[in-house]
Amino acid sequence: MTTTITKAELAATLYEEVGLNKREAKEFIELFFEKIRVALEDGQSVKLSGFGGFSIRDKSQRPGRNPKTGVEVAVSARRVVTFKASQKLKDDVAENVDVISGSLSNRSEASA
Amino acid sequence: MNTVTKSELIEALAAEQLHLAQRDVEYSVNAVLEKMGEALITGRRIEIRGFGSISLRYRGSRVGRNPKTGDAVTVPEKYVPHFKPGRTLRERVNQLDDNQPSESSAEN
């Protein structure tokens, strides 16, 4: 099991657990994320109960700085996506602090 | 602001994936979300090209307050999921003001 889960592993889940064929599974995963992108692009929020919600936030222009040169430049007004994990996901993650710490520290030892 | 719910997402996917039974679309969406949640709970990160990544950020323990009573309580250390939008999503969401007359804002 690798540290990062990607579209390939999500597709494998649909193949193994739902019984879609490999092509269907791959296409489904692509379409799943595309539908969410389209909704967000359209200015809509996407709420996935038990997991979390993606929403859009309009940011006004603000002063910023080039971190390398220190020169002041304005950060232009922009529209950004934010994610808020559901209370259930937050609780599940928070409760597993020991498991996560263990898995993260094993990983850094392994990569060291 | 209008919100797309999980069941609406399932309907939209089923409407396009006509070769799949609605039930399989529903199983699939739930399986994907469960798999992603499980990944985070076991300390893995999620990376979806063109969409974004969700990783875990550490929050050390701190002394907080019960907002009702004002009592000091220790909030234990924990991890919290954090989403970073991918380049494609960032650009597609932000293109509205630059390139198109903002149609969606006229709807509100």
mmCIF file with all atom_site columns, C-alpha atoms in Angstrom:
data_model
loop_
_atom_site.group_PDB
_atom_site.id
_atom_site.type_symbol
_atom_site.label_atom_id
_atom_site.label_alt_id
_atom_site.label_comp_id
_atom_site.label_asym_id
_atom_site.label_entity_id
_atom_site.label_seq_id
_atom_site.pdbx_PDB_ins_code
_atom_site.Cartn_x
_atom_site.Cartn_y
_atom_site.Cartn_z
_atom_site.occupancy
_atom_site.B_iso_or_equiv
_atom_site.pdbx_formal_charge
_atom_site.auth_seq_id
_atom_site.auth_comp_id
_atom_site.auth_asym_id
_atom_site.auth_atom_id
_atom_site.pdbx_PDB_model_num
ATOM 1   C CA . MET A 1 1   ? 0.000   0.000  0.000   1.00 0.00 ? 1   MET A CA 1
ATOM 2   C CA . THR A 1 2   ? 1.507   3.276  -1.073  1.00 0.00 ? 2   THR A CA 1
ATOM 3   C CA . THR A 1 3   ? 1.309   6.469  0.918   1.00 0.00 ? 3   THR A CA 1
ATOM 4   C CA . THR A 1 4   ? -0.789  8.252  -1.676  1.00 0.00 ? 4   THR A CA 1
ATOM 5   C CA . ILE A 1 5   ? -4.095  7.116  -3.069  1.00 0.00 ? 5   ILE A CA 1
ATOM 6   C CA . THR A 1 6   ? -4.725  8.092  -6.686  1.00 0.00 ? 6   THR A CA 1
ATOM 7   C CA . LYS A 1 7   ? -7.390  7.652  -9.356  1.00 0.00 ? 7   LYS A CA 1
ATOM 8   C CA . ALA A 1 8   ? -5.920  4.270  -10.279 1.00 0.00 ? 8   ALA A CA 1
ATOM 9   C CA . GLU A 1 9   ? -6.537  2.845  -6.813  1.00 0.00 ? 9   GLU A CA 1
ATOM 10  C CA . LEU A 1 10  ? -10.050 4.325  -6.664  1.00 0.00 ? 10  LEU A CA 1
ATOM 11  C CA . ALA A 1 11  ? -10.799 2.710  -10.027 1.00 0.00 ? 11  ALA A CA 1
ATOM 12  C CA . ALA A 1 12  ? -9.455  -0.604 -8.696  1.00 0.00 ? 12  ALA A CA 1
ATOM 13  C CA . THR A 1 13  ? -11.940 -0.346 -5.823  1.00 0.00 ? 13  THR A CA 1
ATOM 14  C CA . LEU A 1 14  ? -14.849 -0.083 -8.258  1.00 0.00 ? 14  LEU A CA 1
ATOM 15  C CA . TYR A 1 15  ? -13.505 -3.023 -10.214 1.00 0.00 ? 15  TYR A CA 1
ATOM 16  C CA . GLU A 1 16  ? -13.041 -5.174 -7.113  1.00 0.00 ? 16  GLU A CA 1
ATOM 17  C CA . GLU A 1 17  ? -15.935 -4.073 -4.922  1.00 0.00 ? 17  GLU A CA 1
ATOM 18  C CA . VAL A 1 18  ? -18.677 -2.961 -7.283  1.00 0.00 ? 18  VAL A CA 1
ATOM 19  C CA . GLY A 1 19  ? -17.843 -5.195 -10.229 1.00 0.00 ? 19  GLY A CA 1
ATOM 20  C CA . LEU A 1 20  ? -17.436 -2.561 -12.927 1.00 0.00 ? 20  LEU A CA 1
ATOM 21  C CA . ASN A 1 21  ? -15.001 -3.607 -15.631 1.00 0.00 ? 21  ASN A CA 1
ATOM 22  C CA . LYS A 1 22  ? -11.667 -1.828 -15.754 1.00 0.00 ? 22  LYS A CA 1
ATOM 23  C CA . ARG A 1 23  ? -12.637 0.584  -18.514 1.00 0.00 ? 23  ARG A CA 1
ATOM 24  C CA . GLU A 1 24  ? -15.931 1.459  -16.844 1.00 0.00 ? 24  GLU A CA 1
ATOM 25  C CA . ALA A 1 25  ? -14.203 1.954  -13.517 1.00 0.00 ? 25  ALA A CA 1
ATOM 26  C CA . LYS A 1 26  ? -11.612 4.311  -14.974 1.00 0.00 ? 26  LYS A CA 1
ATOM 27  C CA . GLU A 1 27  ? -14.246 6.279  -16.861 1.00 0.00 ? 27  GLU A CA 1
ATOM 28  C CA . PHE A 1 28  ? -16.443 6.499  -13.775 1.00 0.00 ? 28  PHE A CA 1
ATOM 29  C CA . ILE A 1 29  ? -13.657 7.957  -11.631 1.00 0.00 ? 29  ILE A CA 1
ATOM 30  C CA . GLU A 1 30  ? -12.861 10.562 -14.307 1.00 0.00 ? 30  GLU A CA 1
ATOM 31  C CA . LEU A 1 31  ? -16.510 11.535 -14.618 1.00 0.00 ? 31  LEU A CA 1
ATOM 32  C CA . PHE A 1 32  ? -17.003 11.649 -10.845 1.00 0.00 ? 32  PHE A CA 1
ATOM 33  C CA . PHE A 1 33  ? -14.344 14.319 -10.407 1.00 0.00 ? 33  PHE A CA 1
ATOM 34  C CA . GLU A 1 34  ? -15.347 16.095 -13.604 1.00 0.00 ? 34  GLU A CA 1
ATOM 35  C CA . LYS A 1 35  ? -18.928 16.495 -12.331 1.00 0.00 ? 35  LYS A CA 1
ATOM 36  C CA . ILE A 1 36  ? -17.602 18.080 -9.156  1.00 0.00 ? 36  ILE A CA 1
ATOM 37  C CA . ARG A 1 37  ? -15.328 20.397 -11.170 1.00 0.00 ? 37  ARG A CA 1
ATOM 38  C CA . VAL A 1 38  ? -18.200 21.468 -13.433 1.00 0.00 ? 38  VAL A CA 1
ATOM 39  C CA . ALA A 1 39  ? -20.439 22.267 -10.458 1.00 0.00 ? 39  ALA A CA 1
ATOM 40  C CA . LEU A 1 40  ? -17.716 24.321 -8.783  1.00 0.00 ? 40  LEU A CA 1
ATOM 41  C CA . GLU A 1 41  ? -16.871 26.071 -12.038 1.00 0.00 ? 41  GLU A CA 1
ATOM 42  C CA . ASP A 1 42  ? -20.548 26.966 -12.243 1.00 0.00 ? 42  ASP A CA 1
ATOM 43  C CA . GLY A 1 43  ? -20.339 28.541 -8.795  1.00 0.00 ? 43  GLY A CA 1
ATOM 44  C CA . GLN A 1 44  ? -22.159 25.737 -6.992  1.00 0.00 ? 44  GLN A CA 1
ATOM 45  C CA . SER A 1 45  ? -21.113 23.984 -3.796  1.00 0.00 ? 45  SER A CA 1
ATOM 46  C CA . VAL A 1 46  ? -20.824 20.208 -3.682  1.00 0.00 ? 46  VAL A CA 1
ATOM 47  C CA . LYS A 1 47  ? -21.777 18.484 -0.461  1.00 0.00 ? 47  LYS A CA 1
ATOM 48  C CA . LEU A 1 48  ? -20.861 14.827 -0.048  1.00 0.00 ? 48  LEU A CA 1
ATOM 49  C CA . SER A 1 49  ? -22.472 13.665 3.175   1.00 0.00 ? 49  SER A CA 1
ATOM 50  C CA . GLY A 1 50  ? -20.153 11.755 5.471   1.00 0.00 ? 50  GLY A CA 1
ATOM 51  C CA . PHE A 1 51  ? -17.081 13.048 3.653   1.00 0.00 ? 51  PHE A CA 1
ATOM 52  C CA . GLY A 1 52  ? -17.199 16.813 3.300   1.00 0.00 ? 52  GLY A CA 1
ATOM 53  C CA . GLY A 1 53  ? -18.117 19.730 1.126   1.00 0.00 ? 53  GLY A CA 1
ATOM 54  C CA . PHE A 1 54  ? -16.386 21.758 -1.557  1.00 0.00 ? 54  PHE A CA 1
ATOM 55  C CA . SER A 1 55  ? -17.419 25.355 -1.984  1.00 0.00 ? 55  SER A CA 1
ATOM 56  C CA . ILE A 1 56  ? -16.433 28.510 -3.772  1.00 0.00 ? 56  ILE A CA 1
ATOM 57  C CA . ARG A 1 57  ? -15.137 31.627 -2.134  1.00 0.00 ? 57  ARG A CA 1
ATOM 58  C CA . ASP A 1 58  ? -14.595 34.980 -3.785  1.00 0.00 ? 58  ASP A CA 1
ATOM 59  C CA . LYS A 1 59  ? -11.439 36.688 -2.552  1.00 0.00 ? 59  LYS A CA 1
ATOM 60  C CA . SER A 1 60  ? -10.950 40.401 -3.056  1.00 0.00 ? 60  SER A CA 1
ATOM 61  C CA . GLN A 1 61  ? -7.639  41.881 -4.104  1.00 0.00 ? 61  GLN A CA 1
ATOM 62  C CA . ARG A 1 62  ? -5.088  42.121 -1.309  1.00 0.00 ? 62  ARG A CA 1
ATOM 63  C CA . PRO A 1 63  ? -1.541  43.377 -0.920  1.00 0.00 ? 63  PRO A CA 1
ATOM 64  C CA . GLY A 1 64  ? 1.095   40.677 -1.170  1.00 0.00 ? 64  GLY A CA 1
ATOM 65  C CA . ARG A 1 65  ? 4.830   40.309 -1.486  1.00 0.00 ? 65  ARG A CA 1
ATOM 66  C CA . ASN A 1 66  ? 7.110   38.346 -3.724  1.00 0.00 ? 66  ASN A CA 1
ATOM 67  C CA . PRO A 1 67  ? 8.661   36.005 -1.148  1.00 0.00 ? 67  PRO A CA 1
ATOM 68  C CA . LYS A 1 68  ? 11.968  35.877 -3.030  1.00 0.00 ? 68  LYS A CA 1
ATOM 69  C CA . THR A 1 69  ? 12.552  39.545 -3.750  1.00 0.00 ? 69  THR A CA 1
ATOM 70  C CA . GLY A 1 70  ? 10.398  41.130 -1.044  1.00 0.00 ? 70  GLY A CA 1
ATOM 71  C CA . VAL A 1 71  ? 8.843   43.424 -3.640  1.00 0.00 ? 71  VAL A CA 1
ATOM 72  C CA . GLU A 1 72  ? 5.228   44.327 -2.928  1.00 0.00 ? 72  GLU A CA 1
ATOM 73  C CA . VAL A 1 73  ? 2.723   43.164 -5.519  1.00 0.00 ? 73  VAL A CA 1
ATOM 74  C CA . ALA A 1 74  ? -1.039  43.106 -5.335  1.00 0.00 ? 74  ALA A CA 1
ATOM 75  C CA . VAL A 1 75  ? -2.645  39.657 -5.236  1.00 0.00 ? 75  VAL A CA 1
ATOM 76  C CA . SER A 1 76  ? -5.524  40.004 -7.668  1.00 0.00 ? 76  SER A CA 1
ATOM 77  C CA . ALA A 1 77  ? -9.135  39.254 -6.810  1.00 0.00 ? 77  ALA A CA 1
ATOM 78  C CA . ARG A 1 78  ? -9.857  35.587 -7.410  1.00 0.00 ? 78  ARG A CA 1
ATOM 79  C CA . ARG A 1 79  ? -12.327 32.800 -6.947  1.00 0.00 ? 79  ARG A CA 1
ATOM 80  C CA . VAL A 1 80  ? -11.040 29.809 -4.991  1.00 0.00 ? 80  VAL A CA 1
ATOM 81  C CA . VAL A 1 81  ? -12.264 26.373 -3.928  1.00 0.00 ? 81  VAL A CA 1
ATOM 82  C CA . THR A 1 82  ? -12.348 25.472 -0.262  1.00 0.00 ? 82  THR A CA 1
ATOM 83  C CA . PHE A 1 83  ? -12.986 22.089 1.332   1.00 0.00 ? 83  PHE A CA 1
ATOM 84  C CA . LYS A 1 84  ? -14.546 21.495 4.691   1.00 0.00 ? 84  LYS A CA 1
ATOM 85  C CA . ALA A 1 85  ? -14.347 17.947 5.996   1.00 0.00 ? 85  ALA A CA 1
ATOM 86  C CA . SER A 1 86  ? -17.571 16.596 7.501   1.00 0.00 ? 86  SER A CA 1
ATOM 87  C CA . GLN A 1 87  ? -17.752 16.342 11.277  1.00 0.00 ? 87  GLN A CA 1
ATOM 88  C CA . LYS A 1 88  ? -17.657 12.555 10.884  1.00 0.00 ? 88  LYS A CA 1
ATOM 89  C CA . LEU A 1 89  ? -14.455 12.576 8.838   1.00 0.00 ? 89  LEU A CA 1
ATOM 90  C CA . LYS A 1 90  ? -12.866 15.118 11.185  1.00 0.00 ? 90  LYS A CA 1
ATOM 91  C CA . ASP A 1 91  ? -13.766 12.991 14.198  1.00 0.00 ? 91  ASP A CA 1
ATOM 92  C CA . ASP A 1 92  ? -12.578 9.764  12.562  1.00 0.00 ? 92  ASP A CA 1
ATOM 93  C CA . VAL A 1 93  ? -9.252  11.361 11.622  1.00 0.00 ? 93  VAL A CA 1
ATOM 94  C CA . ALA A 1 94  ? -8.829  13.010 15.044  1.00 0.00 ? 94  ALA A CA 1
ATOM 95  C CA . GLU A 1 95  ? -9.544  9.732  16.859  1.00 0.00 ? 95  GLU A CA 1
ATOM 96  C CA . ASN A 1 96  ? -6.893  7.959  14.840  1.00 0.00 ? 96  ASN A CA 1
ATOM 97  C CA . VAL A 1 97  ? -4.079  10.300 15.798  1.00 0.00 ? 97  VAL A CA 1
ATOM 98  C CA . ASP A 1 98  ? -1.877  7.431  17.045  1.00 0.00 ? 98  ASP A CA 1
ATOM 99  C CA . VAL A 1 99  ? -2.336  5.311  13.932  1.00 0.00 ? 99  VAL A CA 1
ATOM 100 C CA . ILE A 1 100 ? -1.658  8.312  11.703  1.00 0.00 ? 100 ILE A CA 1
ATOM 101 C CA . SER A 1 101 ? 1.388   9.439  13.682  1.00 0.00 ? 101 SER A CA 1
ATOM 102 C CA . GLY A 1 102 ? 2.755   5.902  13.498  1.00 0.00 ? 102 GLY A CA 1
ATOM 103 C CA . SER A 1 103 ? 2.155   5.624  9.799   1.00 0.00 ? 103 SER A CA 1
ATOM 104 C CA . LEU A 1 104 ? 3.645   9.054  9.100   1.00 0.00 ? 104 LEU A CA 1
ATOM 105 C CA . SER A 1 105 ? 6.749   8.439  11.225  1.00 0.00 ? 105 SER A CA 1
ATOM 106 C CA . ASN A 1 106 ? 7.389   4.982  9.710   1.00 0.00 ? 106 ASN A CA 1
ATOM 107 C CA . ARG A 1 107 ? 7.231   6.662  6.394   1.00 0.00 ? 107 ARG A CA 1
ATOM 108 C CA . SER A 1 108 ? 9.768   9.373  7.186   1.00 0.00 ? 108 SER A CA 1
ATOM 109 C CA . GLU A 1 109 ? 12.131  6.771  8.676   1.00 0.00 ? 109 GLU A CA 1
ATOM 110 C CA . ALA A 1 110 ? 11.755  4.653  5.578   1.00 0.00 ? 110 ALA A CA 1
ATOM 111 C CA . SER A 1 111 ? 12.462  7.565  3.285   1.00 0.00 ? 111 SER A CA 1
ATOM 112 C CA . ALA A 1 112 ? 15.374  8.857  5.408   1.00 0.00 ? 112 ALA A CA 1
ATOM 113 C CA . MET B 2 1   ? -25.700 29.532 -3.271  1.00 0.00 ? 1   MET B CA 1
ATOM 114 C CA . ASN B 2 2   ? -26.911 26.400 -4.966  1.00 0.00 ? 2   ASN B CA 1
ATOM 115 C CA . THR B 2 3   ? -25.563 23.122 -3.602  1.00 0.00 ? 3   THR B CA 1
ATOM 116 C CA . VAL B 2 4   ? -25.116 19.812 -5.356  1.00 0.00 ? 4   VAL B CA 1
ATOM 117 C CA . THR B 2 5   ? -25.713 16.956 -2.933  1.00 0.00 ? 5   THR B CA 1
ATOM 118 C CA . LYS B 2 6   ? -24.416 13.418 -3.106  1.00 0.00 ? 6   LYS B CA 1
ATOM 119 C CA . SER B 2 7   ? -27.759 12.124 -4.343  1.00 0.00 ? 7   SER B CA 1
ATOM 120 C CA . GLU B 2 8   ? -27.854 14.766 -7.089  1.00 0.00 ? 8   GLU B CA 1
ATOM 121 C CA . LEU B 2 9   ? -24.337 13.815 -8.096  1.00 0.00 ? 9   LEU B CA 1
ATOM 122 C CA . ILE B 2 10  ? -25.436 10.170 -8.255  1.00 0.00 ? 10  ILE B CA 1
ATOM 123 C CA . GLU B 2 11  ? -28.401 11.111 -10.458 1.00 0.00 ? 11  GLU B CA 1
ATOM 124 C CA . ALA B 2 12  ? -26.223 13.184 -12.778 1.00 0.00 ? 12  ALA B CA 1
ATOM 125 C CA . LEU B 2 13  ? -23.719 10.350 -13.139 1.00 0.00 ? 13  LEU B CA 1
ATOM 126 C CA . ALA B 2 14  ? -26.467 7.781  -13.723 1.00 0.00 ? 14  ALA B CA 1
ATOM 127 C CA . ALA B 2 15  ? -27.959 10.010 -16.428 1.00 0.00 ? 15  ALA B CA 1
ATOM 128 C CA . GLU B 2 16  ? -24.681 9.857  -18.345 1.00 0.00 ? 16  GLU B CA 1
ATOM 129 C CA . GLN B 2 17  ? -23.546 6.356  -17.488 1.00 0.00 ? 17  GLN B CA 1
ATOM 130 C CA . LEU B 2 18  ? -26.547 4.678  -19.032 1.00 0.00 ? 18  LEU B CA 1
ATOM 131 C CA . HIS B 2 19  ? -24.820 1.297  -19.204 1.00 0.00 ? 19  HIS B CA 1
ATOM 132 C CA . LEU B 2 20  ? -24.669 1.245  -15.399 1.00 0.00 ? 20  LEU B CA 1
ATOM 133 C CA . ALA B 2 21  ? -27.633 0.529  -13.163 1.00 0.00 ? 21  ALA B CA 1
ATOM 134 C CA . GLN B 2 22  ? -28.542 3.426  -10.877 1.00 0.00 ? 22  GLN B CA 1
ATOM 135 C CA . ARG B 2 23  ? -27.790 1.126  -7.964  1.00 0.00 ? 23  ARG B CA 1
ATOM 136 C CA . ASP B 2 24  ? -24.245 0.506  -9.223  1.00 0.00 ? 24  ASP B CA 1
ATOM 137 C CA . VAL B 2 25  ? -23.692 4.244  -9.624  1.00 0.00 ? 25  VAL B CA 1
ATOM 138 C CA . GLU B 2 26  ? -24.816 4.692  -6.041  1.00 0.00 ? 26  GLU B CA 1
ATOM 139 C CA . TYR B 2 27  ? -22.531 1.891  -4.801  1.00 0.00 ? 27  TYR B CA 1
ATOM 140 C CA . SER B 2 28  ? -19.670 3.353  -6.793  1.00 0.00 ? 28  SER B CA 1
ATOM 141 C CA . VAL B 2 29  ? -20.005 6.879  -5.397  1.00 0.00 ? 29  VAL B CA 1
ATOM 142 C CA . ASN B 2 30  ? -20.228 5.511  -1.874  1.00 0.00 ? 30  ASN B CA 1
ATOM 143 C CA . ALA B 2 31  ? -17.281 3.184  -2.468  1.00 0.00 ? 31  ALA B CA 1
ATOM 144 C CA . VAL B 2 32  ? -15.138 6.072  -3.746  1.00 0.00 ? 32  VAL B CA 1
ATOM 145 C CA . LEU B 2 33  ? -15.976 8.287  -0.768  1.00 0.00 ? 33  LEU B CA 1
ATOM 146 C CA . GLU B 2 34  ? -15.450 5.461  1.702   1.00 0.00 ? 34  GLU B CA 1
ATOM 147 C CA . LYS B 2 35  ? -12.114 4.594  0.156   1.00 0.00 ? 35  LYS B CA 1
ATOM 148 C CA . MET B 2 36  ? -10.974 8.210  0.330   1.00 0.00 ? 36  MET B CA 1
ATOM 149 C CA . GLY B 2 37  ? -12.104 8.583  3.941   1.00 0.00 ? 37  GLY B CA 1
ATOM 150 C CA . GLU B 2 38  ? -10.395 5.330  4.887   1.00 0.00 ? 38  GLU B CA 1
ATOM 151 C CA . ALA B 2 39  ? -7.185  6.490  3.241   1.00 0.00 ? 39  ALA B CA 1
ATOM 152 C CA . LEU B 2 40  ? -7.110  9.661  5.356   1.00 0.00 ? 40  LEU B CA 1
ATOM 153 C CA . ILE B 2 41  ? -7.966  7.797  8.541   1.00 0.00 ? 41  ILE B CA 1
ATOM 154 C CA . THR B 2 42  ? -4.966  5.520  8.040   1.00 0.00 ? 42  THR B CA 1
ATOM 155 C CA . GLY B 2 43  ? -2.594  8.409  7.422   1.00 0.00 ? 43  GLY B CA 1
ATOM 156 C CA . ARG B 2 44  ? -2.495  8.325  3.640   1.00 0.00 ? 44  ARG B CA 1
ATOM 157 C CA . ARG B 2 45  ? -2.989  11.291 1.376   1.00 0.00 ? 45  ARG B CA 1
ATOM 158 C CA . ILE B 2 46  ? -5.226  11.582 -1.679  1.00 0.00 ? 46  ILE B CA 1
ATOM 159 C CA . GLU B 2 47  ? -3.961  12.991 -4.938  1.00 0.00 ? 47  GLU B CA 1
ATOM 160 C CA . ILE B 2 48  ? -6.290  13.396 -7.899  1.00 0.00 ? 48  ILE B CA 1
ATOM 161 C CA . ARG B 2 49  ? -4.564  14.911 -10.914 1.00 0.00 ? 49  ARG B CA 1
ATOM 162 C CA . GLY B 2 50  ? -6.413  17.956 -12.210 1.00 0.00 ? 50  GLY B CA 1
ATOM 163 C CA . PHE B 2 51  ? -8.644  18.069 -9.157  1.00 0.00 ? 51  PHE B CA 1
ATOM 164 C CA . GLY B 2 52  ? -6.503  18.421 -6.080  1.00 0.00 ? 52  GLY B CA 1
ATOM 165 C CA . SER B 2 53  ? -5.038  16.690 -3.095  1.00 0.00 ? 53  SER B CA 1
ATOM 166 C CA . ILE B 2 54  ? -6.183  16.110 0.457   1.00 0.00 ? 54  ILE B CA 1
ATOM 167 C CA . SER B 2 55  ? -3.490  15.619 3.034   1.00 0.00 ? 55  SER B CA 1
ATOM 168 C CA . LEU B 2 56  ? -3.337  15.628 6.807   1.00 0.00 ? 56  LEU B CA 1
ATOM 169 C CA . ARG B 2 57  ? -2.083  18.540 8.833   1.00 0.00 ? 57  ARG B CA 1
ATOM 170 C CA . TYR B 2 58  ? -0.896  18.157 12.392  1.00 0.00 ? 58  TYR B CA 1
ATOM 171 C CA . ARG B 2 59  ? -2.442  20.244 15.155  1.00 0.00 ? 59  ARG B CA 1
ATOM 172 C CA . GLY B 2 60  ? -0.637  20.090 18.472  1.00 0.00 ? 60  GLY B CA 1
ATOM 173 C CA . SER B 2 61  ? -2.593  19.969 21.697  1.00 0.00 ? 61  SER B CA 1
ATOM 174 C CA . ARG B 2 62  ? -3.683  23.312 23.055  1.00 0.00 ? 62  ARG B CA 1
ATOM 175 C CA . VAL B 2 63  ? -5.710  24.817 25.820  1.00 0.00 ? 63  VAL B CA 1
ATOM 176 C CA . GLY B 2 64  ? -9.093  25.875 24.540  1.00 0.00 ? 64  GLY B CA 1
ATOM 177 C CA . ARG B 2 65  ? -12.196 27.130 26.233  1.00 0.00 ? 65  ARG B CA 1
ATOM 178 C CA . ASN B 2 66  ? -15.700 25.865 26.430  1.00 0.00 ? 66  ASN B CA 1
ATOM 179 C CA . PRO B 2 67  ? -17.494 28.766 24.747  1.00 0.00 ? 67  PRO B CA 1
ATOM 180 C CA . LYS B 2 68  ? -20.573 28.318 26.922  1.00 0.00 ? 68  LYS B CA 1
ATOM 181 C CA . THR B 2 69  ? -19.001 28.084 30.356  1.00 0.00 ? 69  THR B CA 1
ATOM 182 C CA . GLY B 2 70  ? -15.597 29.690 29.714  1.00 0.00 ? 70  GLY B CA 1
ATOM 183 C CA . ASP B 2 71  ? -13.866 26.730 31.380  1.00 0.00 ? 71  ASP B CA 1
ATOM 184 C CA . ALA B 2 72  ? -10.375 25.889 30.148  1.00 0.00 ? 72  ALA B CA 1
ATOM 185 C CA . VAL B 2 73  ? -10.164 22.489 28.439  1.00 0.00 ? 73  VAL B CA 1
ATOM 186 C CA . THR B 2 74  ? -7.199  20.745 26.879  1.00 0.00 ? 74  THR B CA 1
ATOM 187 C CA . VAL B 2 75  ? -7.755  20.023 23.202  1.00 0.00 ? 75  VAL B CA 1
ATOM 188 C CA . PRO B 2 76  ? -5.637  16.949 22.393  1.00 0.00 ? 76  PRO B CA 1
ATOM 189 C CA . GLU B 2 77  ? -3.237  16.789 19.458  1.00 0.00 ? 77  GLU B CA 1
ATOM 190 C CA . LYS B 2 78  ? -4.813  15.659 16.218  1.00 0.00 ? 78  LYS B CA 1
ATOM 191 C CA . TYR B 2 79  ? -4.658  15.641 12.448  1.00 0.00 ? 79  TYR B CA 1
ATOM 192 C CA . VAL B 2 80  ? -7.069  17.524 10.202  1.00 0.00 ? 80  VAL B CA 1
ATOM 193 C CA . PRO B 2 81  ? -7.744  16.946 6.487   1.00 0.00 ? 81  PRO B CA 1
ATOM 194 C CA . HIS B 2 82  ? -6.571  19.769 4.225   1.00 0.00 ? 82  HIS B CA 1
ATOM 195 C CA . PHE B 2 83  ? -7.527  20.214 0.564   1.00 0.00 ? 83  PHE B CA 1
ATOM 196 C CA . LYS B 2 84  ? -5.275  21.873 -1.976  1.00 0.00 ? 84  LYS B CA 1
ATOM 197 C CA . PRO B 2 85  ? -6.962  22.477 -5.321  1.00 0.00 ? 85  PRO B CA 1
ATOM 198 C CA . GLY B 2 86  ? -5.083  21.238 -8.369  1.00 0.00 ? 86  GLY B CA 1
ATOM 199 C CA . ARG B 2 87  ? -4.059  23.533 -11.182 1.00 0.00 ? 87  ARG B CA 1
ATOM 200 C CA . THR B 2 88  ? -6.896  22.605 -13.582 1.00 0.00 ? 88  THR B CA 1
ATOM 201 C CA . LEU B 2 89  ? -9.575  23.084 -10.939 1.00 0.00 ? 89  LEU B CA 1
ATOM 202 C CA . ARG B 2 90  ? -8.000  26.342 -9.764  1.00 0.00 ? 90  ARG B CA 1
ATOM 203 C CA . GLU B 2 91  ? -7.909  27.739 -13.264 1.00 0.00 ? 91  GLU B CA 1
ATOM 204 C CA . ARG B 2 92  ? -11.350 26.575 -14.285 1.00 0.00 ? 92  ARG B CA 1
ATOM 205 C CA . VAL B 2 93  ? -12.998 27.998 -11.193 1.00 0.00 ? 93  VAL B CA 1
ATOM 206 C CA . ASN B 2 94  ? -11.183 31.304 -11.475 1.00 0.00 ? 94  ASN B CA 1
ATOM 207 C CA . GLN B 2 95  ? -11.585 31.928 -15.216 1.00 0.00 ? 95  GLN B CA 1
ATOM 208 C CA . LEU B 2 96  ? -15.073 33.372 -14.842 1.00 0.00 ? 96  LEU B CA 1
ATOM 209 C CA . ASP B 2 97  ? -14.145 36.990 -14.196 1.00 0.00 ? 97  ASP B CA 1
ATOM 210 C CA . ASP B 2 98  ? -11.438 37.167 -16.849 1.00 0.00 ? 98  ASP B CA 1
ATOM 211 C CA . ASN B 2 99  ? -12.897 35.443 -19.866 1.00 0.00 ? 99  ASN B CA 1
ATOM 212 C CA . GLN B 2 100 ? -16.638 35.287 -19.706 1.00 0.00 ? 100 GLN B CA 1
ATOM 213 C CA . PRO B 2 101 ? -19.417 37.637 -18.818 1.00 0.00 ? 101 PRO B CA 1
ATOM 214 C CA . SER B 2 102 ? -20.416 36.290 -15.407 1.00 0.00 ? 102 SER B CA 1
ATOM 215 C CA . GLU B 2 103 ? -23.592 34.459 -16.290 1.00 0.00 ? 103 GLU B CA 1
ATOM 216 C CA . SER B 2 104 ? -23.827 32.515 -13.070 1.00 0.00 ? 104 SER B CA 1
ATOM 217 C CA . SER B 2 105 ? -23.872 35.663 -10.941 1.00 0.00 ? 105 SER B CA 1
ATOM 218 C CA . ALA B 2 106 ? -26.814 36.970 -12.951 1.00 0.00 ? 106 ALA B CA 1
ATOM 219 C CA . GLU B 2 107 ? -28.804 33.903 -11.907 1.00 0.00 ? 107 GLU B CA 1
ATOM 220 C CA . ASN B 2 108 ? -28.691 34.776 -8.233  1.00 0.00 ? 108 ASN B CA 1
#
